[in-house]
PDB file of C-alpha atoms in Angstrom:
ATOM      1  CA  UNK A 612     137.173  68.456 106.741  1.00  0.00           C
ATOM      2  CA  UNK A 613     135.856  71.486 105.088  1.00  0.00           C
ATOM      3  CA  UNK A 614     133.197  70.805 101.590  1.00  0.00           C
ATOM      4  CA  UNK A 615     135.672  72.730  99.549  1.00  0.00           C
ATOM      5  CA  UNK A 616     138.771  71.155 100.501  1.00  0.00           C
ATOM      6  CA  UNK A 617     137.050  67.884 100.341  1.00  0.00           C
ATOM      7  CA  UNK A 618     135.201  69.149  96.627  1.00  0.00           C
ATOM      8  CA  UNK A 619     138.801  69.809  95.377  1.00  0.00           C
ATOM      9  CA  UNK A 620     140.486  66.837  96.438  1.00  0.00           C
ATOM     10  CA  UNK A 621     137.620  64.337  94.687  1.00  0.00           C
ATOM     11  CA  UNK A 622     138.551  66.908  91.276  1.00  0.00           C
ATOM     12  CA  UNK A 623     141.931  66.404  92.034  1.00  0.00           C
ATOM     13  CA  UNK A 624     141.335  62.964  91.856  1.00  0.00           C
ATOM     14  CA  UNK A 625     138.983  63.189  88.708  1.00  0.00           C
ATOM     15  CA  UNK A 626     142.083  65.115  86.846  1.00  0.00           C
ATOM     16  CA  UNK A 627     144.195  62.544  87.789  1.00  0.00           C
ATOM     17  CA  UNK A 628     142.313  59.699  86.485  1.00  0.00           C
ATOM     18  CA  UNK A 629     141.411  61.384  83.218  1.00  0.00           C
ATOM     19  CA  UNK A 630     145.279  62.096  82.871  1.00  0.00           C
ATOM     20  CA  UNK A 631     146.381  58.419  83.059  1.00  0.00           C
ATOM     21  CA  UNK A 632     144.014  57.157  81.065  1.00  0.00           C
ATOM     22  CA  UNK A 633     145.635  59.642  78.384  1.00  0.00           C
ATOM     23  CA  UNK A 634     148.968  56.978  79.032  1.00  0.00           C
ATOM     24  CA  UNK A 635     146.503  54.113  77.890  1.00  0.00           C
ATOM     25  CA  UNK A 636     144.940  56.275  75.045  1.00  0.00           C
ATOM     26  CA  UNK A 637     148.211  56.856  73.903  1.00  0.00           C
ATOM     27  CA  UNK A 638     149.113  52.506  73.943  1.00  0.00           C
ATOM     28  CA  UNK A 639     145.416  51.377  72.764  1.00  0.00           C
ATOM     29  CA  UNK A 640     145.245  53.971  69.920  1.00  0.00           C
ATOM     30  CA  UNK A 641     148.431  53.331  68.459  1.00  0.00           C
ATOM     31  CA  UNK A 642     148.054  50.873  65.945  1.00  0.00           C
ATOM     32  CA  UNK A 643     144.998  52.982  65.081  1.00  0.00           C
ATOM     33  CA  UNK A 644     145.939  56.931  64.940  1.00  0.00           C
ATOM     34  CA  UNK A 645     149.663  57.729  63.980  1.00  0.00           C
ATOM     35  CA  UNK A 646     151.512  60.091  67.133  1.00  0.00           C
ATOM     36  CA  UNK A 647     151.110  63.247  65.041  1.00  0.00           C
ATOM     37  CA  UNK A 648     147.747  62.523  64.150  1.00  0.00           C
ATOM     38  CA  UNK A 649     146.042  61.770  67.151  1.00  0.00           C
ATOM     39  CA  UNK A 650     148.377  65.175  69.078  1.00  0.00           C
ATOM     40  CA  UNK A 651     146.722  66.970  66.417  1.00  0.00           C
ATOM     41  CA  UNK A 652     143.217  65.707  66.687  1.00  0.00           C
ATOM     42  CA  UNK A 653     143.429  65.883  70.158  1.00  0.00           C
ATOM     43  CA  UNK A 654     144.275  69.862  70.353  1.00  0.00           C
ATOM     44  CA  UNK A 655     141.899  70.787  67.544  1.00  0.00           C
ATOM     45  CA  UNK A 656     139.033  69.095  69.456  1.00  0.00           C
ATOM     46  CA  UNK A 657     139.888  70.453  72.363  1.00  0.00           C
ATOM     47  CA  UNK A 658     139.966  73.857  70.792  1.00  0.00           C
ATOM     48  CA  UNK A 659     136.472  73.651  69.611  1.00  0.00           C
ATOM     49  CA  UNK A 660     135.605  72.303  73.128  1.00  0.00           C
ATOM     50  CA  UNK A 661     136.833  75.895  74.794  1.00  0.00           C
ATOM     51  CA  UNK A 662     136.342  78.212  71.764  1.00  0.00           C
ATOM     52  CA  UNK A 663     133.076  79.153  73.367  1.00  0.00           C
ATOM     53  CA  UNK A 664     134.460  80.347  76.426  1.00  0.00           C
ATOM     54  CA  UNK A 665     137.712  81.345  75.090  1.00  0.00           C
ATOM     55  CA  UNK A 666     137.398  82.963  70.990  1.00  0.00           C
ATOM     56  CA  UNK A 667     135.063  86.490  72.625  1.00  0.00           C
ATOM     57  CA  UNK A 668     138.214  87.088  74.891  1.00  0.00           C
ATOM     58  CA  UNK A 669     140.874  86.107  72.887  1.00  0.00           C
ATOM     59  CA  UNK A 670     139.698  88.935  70.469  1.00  0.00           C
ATOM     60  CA  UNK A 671     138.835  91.444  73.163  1.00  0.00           C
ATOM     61  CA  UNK A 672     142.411  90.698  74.236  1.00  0.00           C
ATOM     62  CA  UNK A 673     144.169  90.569  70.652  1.00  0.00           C
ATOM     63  CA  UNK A 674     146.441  93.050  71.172  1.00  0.00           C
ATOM     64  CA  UNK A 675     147.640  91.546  74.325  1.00  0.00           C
ATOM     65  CA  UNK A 676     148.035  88.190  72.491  1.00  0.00           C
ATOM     66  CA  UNK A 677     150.191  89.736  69.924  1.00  0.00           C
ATOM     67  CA  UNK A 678     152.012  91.618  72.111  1.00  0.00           C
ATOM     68  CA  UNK A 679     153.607  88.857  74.111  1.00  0.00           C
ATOM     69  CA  UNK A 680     152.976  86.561  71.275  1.00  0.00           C
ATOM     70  CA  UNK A 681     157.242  85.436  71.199  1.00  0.00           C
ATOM     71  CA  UNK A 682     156.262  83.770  75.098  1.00  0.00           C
ATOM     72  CA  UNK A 683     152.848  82.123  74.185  1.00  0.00           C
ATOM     73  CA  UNK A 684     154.368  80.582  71.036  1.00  0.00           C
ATOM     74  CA  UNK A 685     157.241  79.346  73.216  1.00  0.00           C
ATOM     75  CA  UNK A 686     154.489  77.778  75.960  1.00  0.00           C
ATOM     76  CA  UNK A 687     152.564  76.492  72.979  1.00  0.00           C
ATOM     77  CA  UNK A 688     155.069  74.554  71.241  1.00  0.00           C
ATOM     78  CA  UNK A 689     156.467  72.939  74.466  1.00  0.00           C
ATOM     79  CA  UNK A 690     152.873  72.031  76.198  1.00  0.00           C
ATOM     80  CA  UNK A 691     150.890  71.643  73.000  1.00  0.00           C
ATOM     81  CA  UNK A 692     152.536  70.508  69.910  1.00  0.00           C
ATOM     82  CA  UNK A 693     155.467  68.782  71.433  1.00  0.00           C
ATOM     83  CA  UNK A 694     154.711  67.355  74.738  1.00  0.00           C
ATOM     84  CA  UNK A 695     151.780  64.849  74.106  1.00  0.00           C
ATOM     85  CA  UNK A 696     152.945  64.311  70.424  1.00  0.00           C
ATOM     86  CA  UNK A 697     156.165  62.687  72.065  1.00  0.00           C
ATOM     87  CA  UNK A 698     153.735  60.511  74.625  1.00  0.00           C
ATOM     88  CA  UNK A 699     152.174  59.204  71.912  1.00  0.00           C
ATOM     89  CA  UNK A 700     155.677  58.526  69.907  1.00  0.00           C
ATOM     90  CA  UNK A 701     156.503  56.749  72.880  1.00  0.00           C
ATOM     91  CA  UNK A 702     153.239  55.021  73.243  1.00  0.00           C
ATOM     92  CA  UNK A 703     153.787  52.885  70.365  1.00  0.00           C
ATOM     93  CA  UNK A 704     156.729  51.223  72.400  1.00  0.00           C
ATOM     94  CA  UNK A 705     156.720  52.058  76.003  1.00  0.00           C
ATOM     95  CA  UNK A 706     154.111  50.639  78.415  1.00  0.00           C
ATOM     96  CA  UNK A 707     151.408  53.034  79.865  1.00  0.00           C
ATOM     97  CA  UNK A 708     152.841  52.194  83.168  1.00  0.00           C
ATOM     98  CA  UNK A 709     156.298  52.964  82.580  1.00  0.00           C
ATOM     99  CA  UNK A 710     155.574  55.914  80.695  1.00  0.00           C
ATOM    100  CA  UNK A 711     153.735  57.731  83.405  1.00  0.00           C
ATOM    101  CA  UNK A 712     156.377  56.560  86.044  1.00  0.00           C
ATOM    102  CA  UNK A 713     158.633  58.377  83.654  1.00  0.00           C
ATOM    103  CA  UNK A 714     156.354  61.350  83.451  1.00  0.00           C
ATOM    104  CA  UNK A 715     156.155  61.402  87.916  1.00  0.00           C
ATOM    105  CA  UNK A 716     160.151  62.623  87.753  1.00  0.00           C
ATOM    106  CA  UNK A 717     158.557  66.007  86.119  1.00  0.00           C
ATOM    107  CA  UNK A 718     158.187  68.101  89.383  1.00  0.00           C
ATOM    108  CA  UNK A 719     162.630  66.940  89.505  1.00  0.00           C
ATOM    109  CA  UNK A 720     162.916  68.505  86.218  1.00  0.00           C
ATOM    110  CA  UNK A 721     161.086  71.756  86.726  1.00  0.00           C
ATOM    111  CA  UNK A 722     163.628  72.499  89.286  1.00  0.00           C
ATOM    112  CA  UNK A 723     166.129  71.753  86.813  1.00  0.00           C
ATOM    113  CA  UNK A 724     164.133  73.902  84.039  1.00  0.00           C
ATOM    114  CA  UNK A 725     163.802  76.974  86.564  1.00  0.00           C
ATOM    115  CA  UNK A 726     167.662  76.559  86.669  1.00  0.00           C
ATOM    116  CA  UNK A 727     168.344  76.637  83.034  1.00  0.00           C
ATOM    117  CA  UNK A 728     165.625  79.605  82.522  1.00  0.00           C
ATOM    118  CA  UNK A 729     166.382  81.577  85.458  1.00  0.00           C
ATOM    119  CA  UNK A 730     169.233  80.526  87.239  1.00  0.00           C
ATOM    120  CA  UNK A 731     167.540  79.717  90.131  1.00  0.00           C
ATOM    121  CA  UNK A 732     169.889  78.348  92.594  1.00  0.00           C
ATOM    122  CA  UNK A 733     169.330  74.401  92.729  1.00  0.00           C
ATOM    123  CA  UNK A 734     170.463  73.597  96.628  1.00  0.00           C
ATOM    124  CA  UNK A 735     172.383  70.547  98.100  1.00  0.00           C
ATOM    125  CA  UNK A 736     168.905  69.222  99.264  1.00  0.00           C
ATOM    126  CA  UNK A 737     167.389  69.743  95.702  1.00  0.00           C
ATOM    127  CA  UNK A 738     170.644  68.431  94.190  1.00  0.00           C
ATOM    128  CA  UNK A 739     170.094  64.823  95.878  1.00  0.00           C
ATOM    129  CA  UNK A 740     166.290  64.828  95.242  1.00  0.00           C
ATOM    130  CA  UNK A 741     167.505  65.024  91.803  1.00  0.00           C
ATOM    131  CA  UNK A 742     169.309  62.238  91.698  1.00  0.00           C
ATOM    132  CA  UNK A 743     167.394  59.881  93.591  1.00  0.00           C
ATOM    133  CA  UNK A 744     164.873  61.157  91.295  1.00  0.00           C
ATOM    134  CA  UNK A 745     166.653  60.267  88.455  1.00  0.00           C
ATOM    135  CA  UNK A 746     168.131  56.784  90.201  1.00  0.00           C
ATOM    136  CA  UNK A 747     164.850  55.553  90.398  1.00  0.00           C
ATOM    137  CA  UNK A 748     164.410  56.532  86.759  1.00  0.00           C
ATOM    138  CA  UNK A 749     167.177  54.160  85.724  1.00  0.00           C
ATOM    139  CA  UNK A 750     166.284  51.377  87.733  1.00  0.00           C
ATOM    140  CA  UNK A 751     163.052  51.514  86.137  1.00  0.00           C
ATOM    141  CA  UNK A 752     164.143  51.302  82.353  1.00  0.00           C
ATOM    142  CA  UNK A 753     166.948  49.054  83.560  1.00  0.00           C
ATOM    143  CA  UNK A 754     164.035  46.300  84.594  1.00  0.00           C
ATOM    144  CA  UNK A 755     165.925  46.909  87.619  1.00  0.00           C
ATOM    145  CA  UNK A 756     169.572  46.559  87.069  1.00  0.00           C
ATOM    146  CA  UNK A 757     170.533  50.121  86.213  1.00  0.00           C
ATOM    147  CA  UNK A 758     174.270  48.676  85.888  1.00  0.00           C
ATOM    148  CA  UNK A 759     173.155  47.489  82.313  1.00  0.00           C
ATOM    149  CA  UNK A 760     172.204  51.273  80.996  1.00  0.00           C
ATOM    150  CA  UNK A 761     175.815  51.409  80.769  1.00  0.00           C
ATOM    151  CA  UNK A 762     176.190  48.918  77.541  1.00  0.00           C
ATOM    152  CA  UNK A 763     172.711  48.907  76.340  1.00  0.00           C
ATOM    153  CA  UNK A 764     171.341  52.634  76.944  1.00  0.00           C
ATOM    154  CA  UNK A 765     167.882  53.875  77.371  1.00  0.00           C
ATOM    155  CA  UNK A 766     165.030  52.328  74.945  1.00  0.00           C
ATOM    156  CA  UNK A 767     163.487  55.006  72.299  1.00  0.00           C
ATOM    157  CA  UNK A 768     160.451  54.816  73.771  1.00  0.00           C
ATOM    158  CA  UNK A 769     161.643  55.530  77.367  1.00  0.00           C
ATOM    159  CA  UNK A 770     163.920  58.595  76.161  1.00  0.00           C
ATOM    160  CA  UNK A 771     160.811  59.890  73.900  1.00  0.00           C
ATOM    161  CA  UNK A 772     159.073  59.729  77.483  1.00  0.00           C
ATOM    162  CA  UNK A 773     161.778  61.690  79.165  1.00  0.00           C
ATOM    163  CA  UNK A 774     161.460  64.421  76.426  1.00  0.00           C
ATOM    164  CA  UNK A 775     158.078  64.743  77.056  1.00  0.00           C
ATOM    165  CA  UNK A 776     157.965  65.091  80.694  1.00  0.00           C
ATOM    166  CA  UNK A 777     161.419  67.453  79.832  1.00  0.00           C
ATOM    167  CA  UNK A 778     159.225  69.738  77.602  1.00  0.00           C
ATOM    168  CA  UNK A 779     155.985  69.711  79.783  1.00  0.00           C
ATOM    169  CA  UNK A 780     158.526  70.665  82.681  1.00  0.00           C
ATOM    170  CA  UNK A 781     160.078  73.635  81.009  1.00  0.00           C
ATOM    171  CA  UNK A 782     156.518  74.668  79.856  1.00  0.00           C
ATOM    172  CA  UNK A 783     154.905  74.714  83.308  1.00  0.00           C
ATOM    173  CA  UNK A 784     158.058  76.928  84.228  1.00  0.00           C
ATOM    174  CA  UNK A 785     157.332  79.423  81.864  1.00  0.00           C
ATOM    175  CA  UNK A 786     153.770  79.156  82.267  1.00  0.00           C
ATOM    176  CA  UNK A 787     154.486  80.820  86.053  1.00  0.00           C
ATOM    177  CA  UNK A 788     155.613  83.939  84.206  1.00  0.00           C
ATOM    178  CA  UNK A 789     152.336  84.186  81.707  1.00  0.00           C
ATOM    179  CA  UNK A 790     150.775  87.964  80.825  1.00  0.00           C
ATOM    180  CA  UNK A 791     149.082  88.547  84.206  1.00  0.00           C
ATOM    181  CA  UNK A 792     146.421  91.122  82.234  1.00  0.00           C
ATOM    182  CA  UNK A 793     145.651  87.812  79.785  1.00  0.00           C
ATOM    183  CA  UNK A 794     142.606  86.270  80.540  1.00  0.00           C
ATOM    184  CA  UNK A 795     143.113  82.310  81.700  1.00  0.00           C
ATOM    185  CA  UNK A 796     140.404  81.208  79.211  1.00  0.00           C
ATOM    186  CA  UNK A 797     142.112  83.622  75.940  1.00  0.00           C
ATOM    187  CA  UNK A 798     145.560  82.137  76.987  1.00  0.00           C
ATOM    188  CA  UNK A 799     144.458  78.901  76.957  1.00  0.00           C
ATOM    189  CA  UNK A 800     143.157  79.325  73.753  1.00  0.00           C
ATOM    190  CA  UNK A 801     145.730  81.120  72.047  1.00  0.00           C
ATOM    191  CA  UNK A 802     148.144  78.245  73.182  1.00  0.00           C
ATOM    192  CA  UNK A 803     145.975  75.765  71.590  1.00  0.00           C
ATOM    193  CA  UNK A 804     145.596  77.164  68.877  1.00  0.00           C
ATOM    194  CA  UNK A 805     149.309  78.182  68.045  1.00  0.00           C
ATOM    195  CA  UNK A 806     150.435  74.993  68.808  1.00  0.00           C
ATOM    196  CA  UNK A 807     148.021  73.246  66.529  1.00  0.00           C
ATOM    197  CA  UNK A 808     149.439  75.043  63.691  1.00  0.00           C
ATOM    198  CA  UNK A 809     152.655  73.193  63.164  1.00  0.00           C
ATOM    199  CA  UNK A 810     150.835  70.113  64.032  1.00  0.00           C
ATOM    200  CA  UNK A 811     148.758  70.130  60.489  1.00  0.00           C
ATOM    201  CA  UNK A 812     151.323  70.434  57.878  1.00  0.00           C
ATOM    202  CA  UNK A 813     153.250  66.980  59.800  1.00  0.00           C
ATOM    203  CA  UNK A 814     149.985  65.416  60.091  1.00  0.00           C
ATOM    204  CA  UNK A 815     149.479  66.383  56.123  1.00  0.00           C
ATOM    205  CA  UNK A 816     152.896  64.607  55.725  1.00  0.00           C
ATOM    206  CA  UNK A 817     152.102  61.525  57.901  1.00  0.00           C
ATOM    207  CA  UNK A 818     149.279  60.716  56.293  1.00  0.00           C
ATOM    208  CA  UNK A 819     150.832  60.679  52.806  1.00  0.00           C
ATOM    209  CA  UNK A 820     154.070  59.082  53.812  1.00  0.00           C
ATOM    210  CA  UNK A 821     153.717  56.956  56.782  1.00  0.00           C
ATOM    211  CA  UNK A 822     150.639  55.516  57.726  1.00  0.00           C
ATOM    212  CA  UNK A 823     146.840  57.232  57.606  1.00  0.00           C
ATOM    213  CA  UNK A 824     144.557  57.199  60.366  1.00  0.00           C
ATOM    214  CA  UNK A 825     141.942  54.218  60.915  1.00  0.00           C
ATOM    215  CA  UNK A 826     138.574  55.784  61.017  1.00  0.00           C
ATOM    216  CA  UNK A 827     136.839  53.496  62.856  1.00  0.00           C
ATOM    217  CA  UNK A 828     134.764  53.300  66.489  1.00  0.00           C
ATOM    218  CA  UNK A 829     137.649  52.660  68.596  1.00  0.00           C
ATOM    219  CA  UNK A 830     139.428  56.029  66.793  1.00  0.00           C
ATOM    220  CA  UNK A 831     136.484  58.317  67.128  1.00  0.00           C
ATOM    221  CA  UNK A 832     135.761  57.179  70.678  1.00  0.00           C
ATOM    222  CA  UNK A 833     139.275  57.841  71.794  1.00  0.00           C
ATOM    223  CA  UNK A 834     139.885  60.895  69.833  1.00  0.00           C
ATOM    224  CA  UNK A 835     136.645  62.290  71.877  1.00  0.00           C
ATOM    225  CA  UNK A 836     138.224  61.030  75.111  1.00  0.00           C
ATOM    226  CA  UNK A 837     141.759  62.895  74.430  1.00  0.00           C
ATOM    227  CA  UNK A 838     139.795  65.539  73.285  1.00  0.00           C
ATOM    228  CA  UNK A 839     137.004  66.416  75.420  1.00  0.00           C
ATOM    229  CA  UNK A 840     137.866  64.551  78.474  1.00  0.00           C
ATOM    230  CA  UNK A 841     141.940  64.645  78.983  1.00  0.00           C
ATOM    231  CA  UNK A 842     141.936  68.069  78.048  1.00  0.00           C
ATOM    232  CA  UNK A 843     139.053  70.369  78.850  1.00  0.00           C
ATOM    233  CA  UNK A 844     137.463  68.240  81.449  1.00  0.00           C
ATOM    234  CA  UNK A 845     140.888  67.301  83.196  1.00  0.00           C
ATOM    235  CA  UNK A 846     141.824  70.759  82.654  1.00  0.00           C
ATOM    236  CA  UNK A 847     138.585  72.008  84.736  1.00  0.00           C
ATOM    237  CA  UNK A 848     139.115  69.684  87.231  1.00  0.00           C
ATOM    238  CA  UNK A 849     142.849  70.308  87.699  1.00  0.00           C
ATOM    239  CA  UNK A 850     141.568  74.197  88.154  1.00  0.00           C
ATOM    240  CA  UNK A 851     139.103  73.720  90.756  1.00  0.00           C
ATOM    241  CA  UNK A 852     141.431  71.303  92.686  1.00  0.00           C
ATOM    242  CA  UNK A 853     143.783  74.155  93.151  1.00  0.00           C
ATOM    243  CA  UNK A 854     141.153  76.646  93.465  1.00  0.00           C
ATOM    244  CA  UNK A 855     140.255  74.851  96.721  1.00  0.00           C
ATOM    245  CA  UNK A 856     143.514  72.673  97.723  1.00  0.00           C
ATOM    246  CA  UNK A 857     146.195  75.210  96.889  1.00  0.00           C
ATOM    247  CA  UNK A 858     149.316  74.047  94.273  1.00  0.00           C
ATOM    248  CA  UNK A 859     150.843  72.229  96.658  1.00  0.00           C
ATOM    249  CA  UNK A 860     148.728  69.705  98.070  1.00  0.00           C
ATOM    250  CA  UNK A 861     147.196  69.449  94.633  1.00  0.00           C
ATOM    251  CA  UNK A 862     150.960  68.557  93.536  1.00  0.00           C
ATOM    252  CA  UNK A 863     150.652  65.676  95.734  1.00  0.00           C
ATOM    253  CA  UNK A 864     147.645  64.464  94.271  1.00  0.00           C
ATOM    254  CA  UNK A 865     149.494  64.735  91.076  1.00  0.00           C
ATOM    255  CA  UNK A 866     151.998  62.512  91.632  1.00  0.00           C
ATOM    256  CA  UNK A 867     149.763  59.763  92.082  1.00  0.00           C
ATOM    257  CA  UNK A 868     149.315  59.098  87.966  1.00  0.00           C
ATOM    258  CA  UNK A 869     151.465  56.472  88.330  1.00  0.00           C
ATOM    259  CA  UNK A 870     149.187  54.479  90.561  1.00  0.00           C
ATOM    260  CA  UNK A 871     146.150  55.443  88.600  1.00  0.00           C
ATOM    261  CA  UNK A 872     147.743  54.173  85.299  1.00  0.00           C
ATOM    262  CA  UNK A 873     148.596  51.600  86.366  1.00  0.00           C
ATOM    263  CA  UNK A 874     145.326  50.616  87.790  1.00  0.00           C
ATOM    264  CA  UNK A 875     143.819  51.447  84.511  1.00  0.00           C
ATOM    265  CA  UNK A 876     146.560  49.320  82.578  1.00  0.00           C
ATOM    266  CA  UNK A 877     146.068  46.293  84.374  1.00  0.00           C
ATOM    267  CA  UNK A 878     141.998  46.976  83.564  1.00  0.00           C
ATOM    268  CA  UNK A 879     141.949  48.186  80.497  1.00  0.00           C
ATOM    269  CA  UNK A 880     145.271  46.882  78.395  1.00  0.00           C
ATOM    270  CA  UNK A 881     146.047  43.692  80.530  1.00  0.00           C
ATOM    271  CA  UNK A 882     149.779  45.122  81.050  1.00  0.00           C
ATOM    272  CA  UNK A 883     151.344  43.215  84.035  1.00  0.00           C
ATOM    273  CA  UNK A 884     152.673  45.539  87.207  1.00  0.00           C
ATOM    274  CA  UNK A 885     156.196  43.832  88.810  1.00  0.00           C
ATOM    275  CA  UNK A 886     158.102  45.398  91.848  1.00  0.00           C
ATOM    276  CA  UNK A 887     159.995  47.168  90.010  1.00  0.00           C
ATOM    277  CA  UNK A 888     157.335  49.262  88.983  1.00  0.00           C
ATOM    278  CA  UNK A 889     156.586  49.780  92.785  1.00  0.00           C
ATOM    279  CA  UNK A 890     160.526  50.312  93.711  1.00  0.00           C
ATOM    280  CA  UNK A 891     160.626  52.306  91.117  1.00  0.00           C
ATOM    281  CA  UNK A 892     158.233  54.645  92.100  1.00  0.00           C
ATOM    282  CA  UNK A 893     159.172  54.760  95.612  1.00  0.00           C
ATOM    283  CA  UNK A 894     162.944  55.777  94.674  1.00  0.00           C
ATOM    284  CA  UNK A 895     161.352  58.448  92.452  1.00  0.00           C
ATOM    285  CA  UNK A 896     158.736  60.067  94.280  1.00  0.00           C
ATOM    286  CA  UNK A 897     161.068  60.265  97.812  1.00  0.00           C
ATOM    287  CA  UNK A 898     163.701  61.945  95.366  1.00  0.00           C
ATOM    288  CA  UNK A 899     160.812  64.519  94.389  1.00  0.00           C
ATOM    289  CA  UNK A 900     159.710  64.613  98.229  1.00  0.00           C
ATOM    290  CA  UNK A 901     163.373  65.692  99.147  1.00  0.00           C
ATOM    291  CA  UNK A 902     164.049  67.828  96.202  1.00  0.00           C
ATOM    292  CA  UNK A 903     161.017  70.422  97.023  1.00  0.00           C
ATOM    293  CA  UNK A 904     161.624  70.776 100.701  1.00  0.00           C
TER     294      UNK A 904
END
C-alpha cells in the first residue's frame, strides 16, 4: 500500500474520531453550556483558530466574498449556525450513540437534497437505498419496533438529530457548487464568520432568559476541544484524507462515526450499546451502500 494512501486513511481515521467525540461533547457539556452557547463558542474559537491562515485572503478576495455573498450566507447558516446548534439541542436528550447513527443516514439525504436543489433524477436503485436508509432509521428510534412510531412518533431529540444531519446534507450539496476563484481557506472563513453572526444575539438572549453558561474546567476544556480540535484539526484531517484517498473511499471512512461514538460513549459517558444499535446500523449503512451505486 502506497505512504500516501496509507497517510490519508490514518487522517481519515483521526477526522473521524475527533467528529464523534463532538456527539459526546455535545451529551457531557450539556448540563454545563446551553446548545446556542456552546454552537457559538465553538465557531468563534474556531474562527480565531483559522483567522491566521484565512483573514489576509479573505480581504485580498473581498470582492469575491461579496459578490457571491447570497450562496455563502446560505452555506453558512445551514453548516455553521444551524447544523451543530441542533446536535447540541438534541444532545441534551438523545444519546451520543443514537445521535450519530442518526447523523450516518446523511450521505441518503444528500441525494434527496441534490433532488430538491437541482432536480437531479433520484433512480429506482437510489429510491430503495432511501428507504432502507430511512427503515433502519425508524427501527432505531423505535428501540426496535418501528410499528410503535405510528402512535407515539419520533422523540424531540431524535427529530432535532434528523434536522441536523437534514441541514448538514443540504449544505454539503451546495458546498459542491462554491466560487471556484474563492480561496478554500477565505471561504472557510467567511462561512464561519457569517454564521457566527446570528449565533450572538440568541446566545445574548439565552443567557438572560434561559440558563447562563457554567464557567468552569470541564466548560473551558470542552469548548477548546469543539473548538480547536472538532473543527480546525478534524477539518485538516478530513482535507488531507481526501487529498490522498479521493471522496469516495474517504466517504467510507466517514460512515464509520457511528462505531467510533460509540466506542467513545461506552468510554467516556458509560452509555450502554444493545443490538439494536448494531441492526440499526447495518439496515442504514446497506441502504446508503445501495443508494450511491
Amino acid at each position: 500500500m502506497q505512504r500516501s494512501v496509507v497517510f490519508g486513511l490514518l487522517a481519515a481515521m483521526t477526522a473521524v474520531a475527533i467528529w464523534g467525540g463532538n456527539f459526546i461533547a455535545s451529551r457531557y457539556l450539556s448540563s454545563h453550556v446551553p446548545p446556542i452557547g456552546l454552537a457559538f463558542f465553538r465557531w468563534s474559537v474556531g474562527f480565531l483558530v483559522l483567522a491566521p491562515f484565512a483573514l489576509r485572503p479573505m480581504i485580498r478576495q473581498r470582492r469575491v466574498i461579496f459578490r457571491n455573498f447570497p450562496m455563502i450566507a446560505l452555506t453558512a447558516f445551514l453548516g455553521v449556525t444551524s447544523f451543530n446548534t441542533l446536535i447540541y439541542f438534541a444532545g441534551a436528550t438523545t444519546a451520543a450513540v443514537k445521535m450519530a447513527l442518526i447523523a450516518a443516514l446523511i450521505p441518503a439525504l444528500m441525494i434527496v437534497s441534490d433532488r430538491v436543489l437541482f432536480g437531479t433524477p433520484i433512480t429506482g436503485r437510489k429510491l430503495a437505498g432511501l428507504i432502507v436508509a430511512f427503515l433502519g432509521v425508524a427501527f432505531l428510534v423505535s428501540g426496535g419496533d418501528p410499528v410503535s412510531l405510528l402512535h407515539q412518533g419520533f422523540a424531540l431529540g431524535d427529530l432535532l438529530m434528523l434536522g441536523a444531519s437534514a441541514s448538514f446534507a443540504f449544505y454539503s450539496t451546495l458546498l459542491k457548487y462554491r466560487p471556484k476563484e474563492l480561496d478554500p481557506n477565505a471561504h472557510l472563513g467567511a462561512m464561519f464568520l457569517i454564521g457566527i453572526m446570528p449565533l450572538f444575539p440568541a446566545y445574548l438572549w439565552e443567557s438572560a432568559y434561559v440558563r447562563p453558561v457554567v464557567w468552569d474546567a470541564t466548560t473551558i476544556y470542552g469548548i477548546a476541544y469543539v473548538g480547536i480540535v472538532a473543527s480546525a484539526v478534524a477539518y485538516f484531517c478530513w482535507n488531507i484524507a481526501v487529498r490522498d484517498l479521493g471522496s469516495t473511499r474517504s466517504a467510507m471512512v466517514y460512515y464509520t462515526i457511528p462505531l467510533a461514538t460509540a466506542f467513545e460513549a461506552v468510554l467516556i459517558l458509560g452509555e450502554a450499546i444493545t443490538p439494536v444499535h448494531g441492526i440499526s446500523f447495518a439496515i442504514i449503512i446497506g441502504g446508503i451502500v445501495l443508494a450511491r451505486k
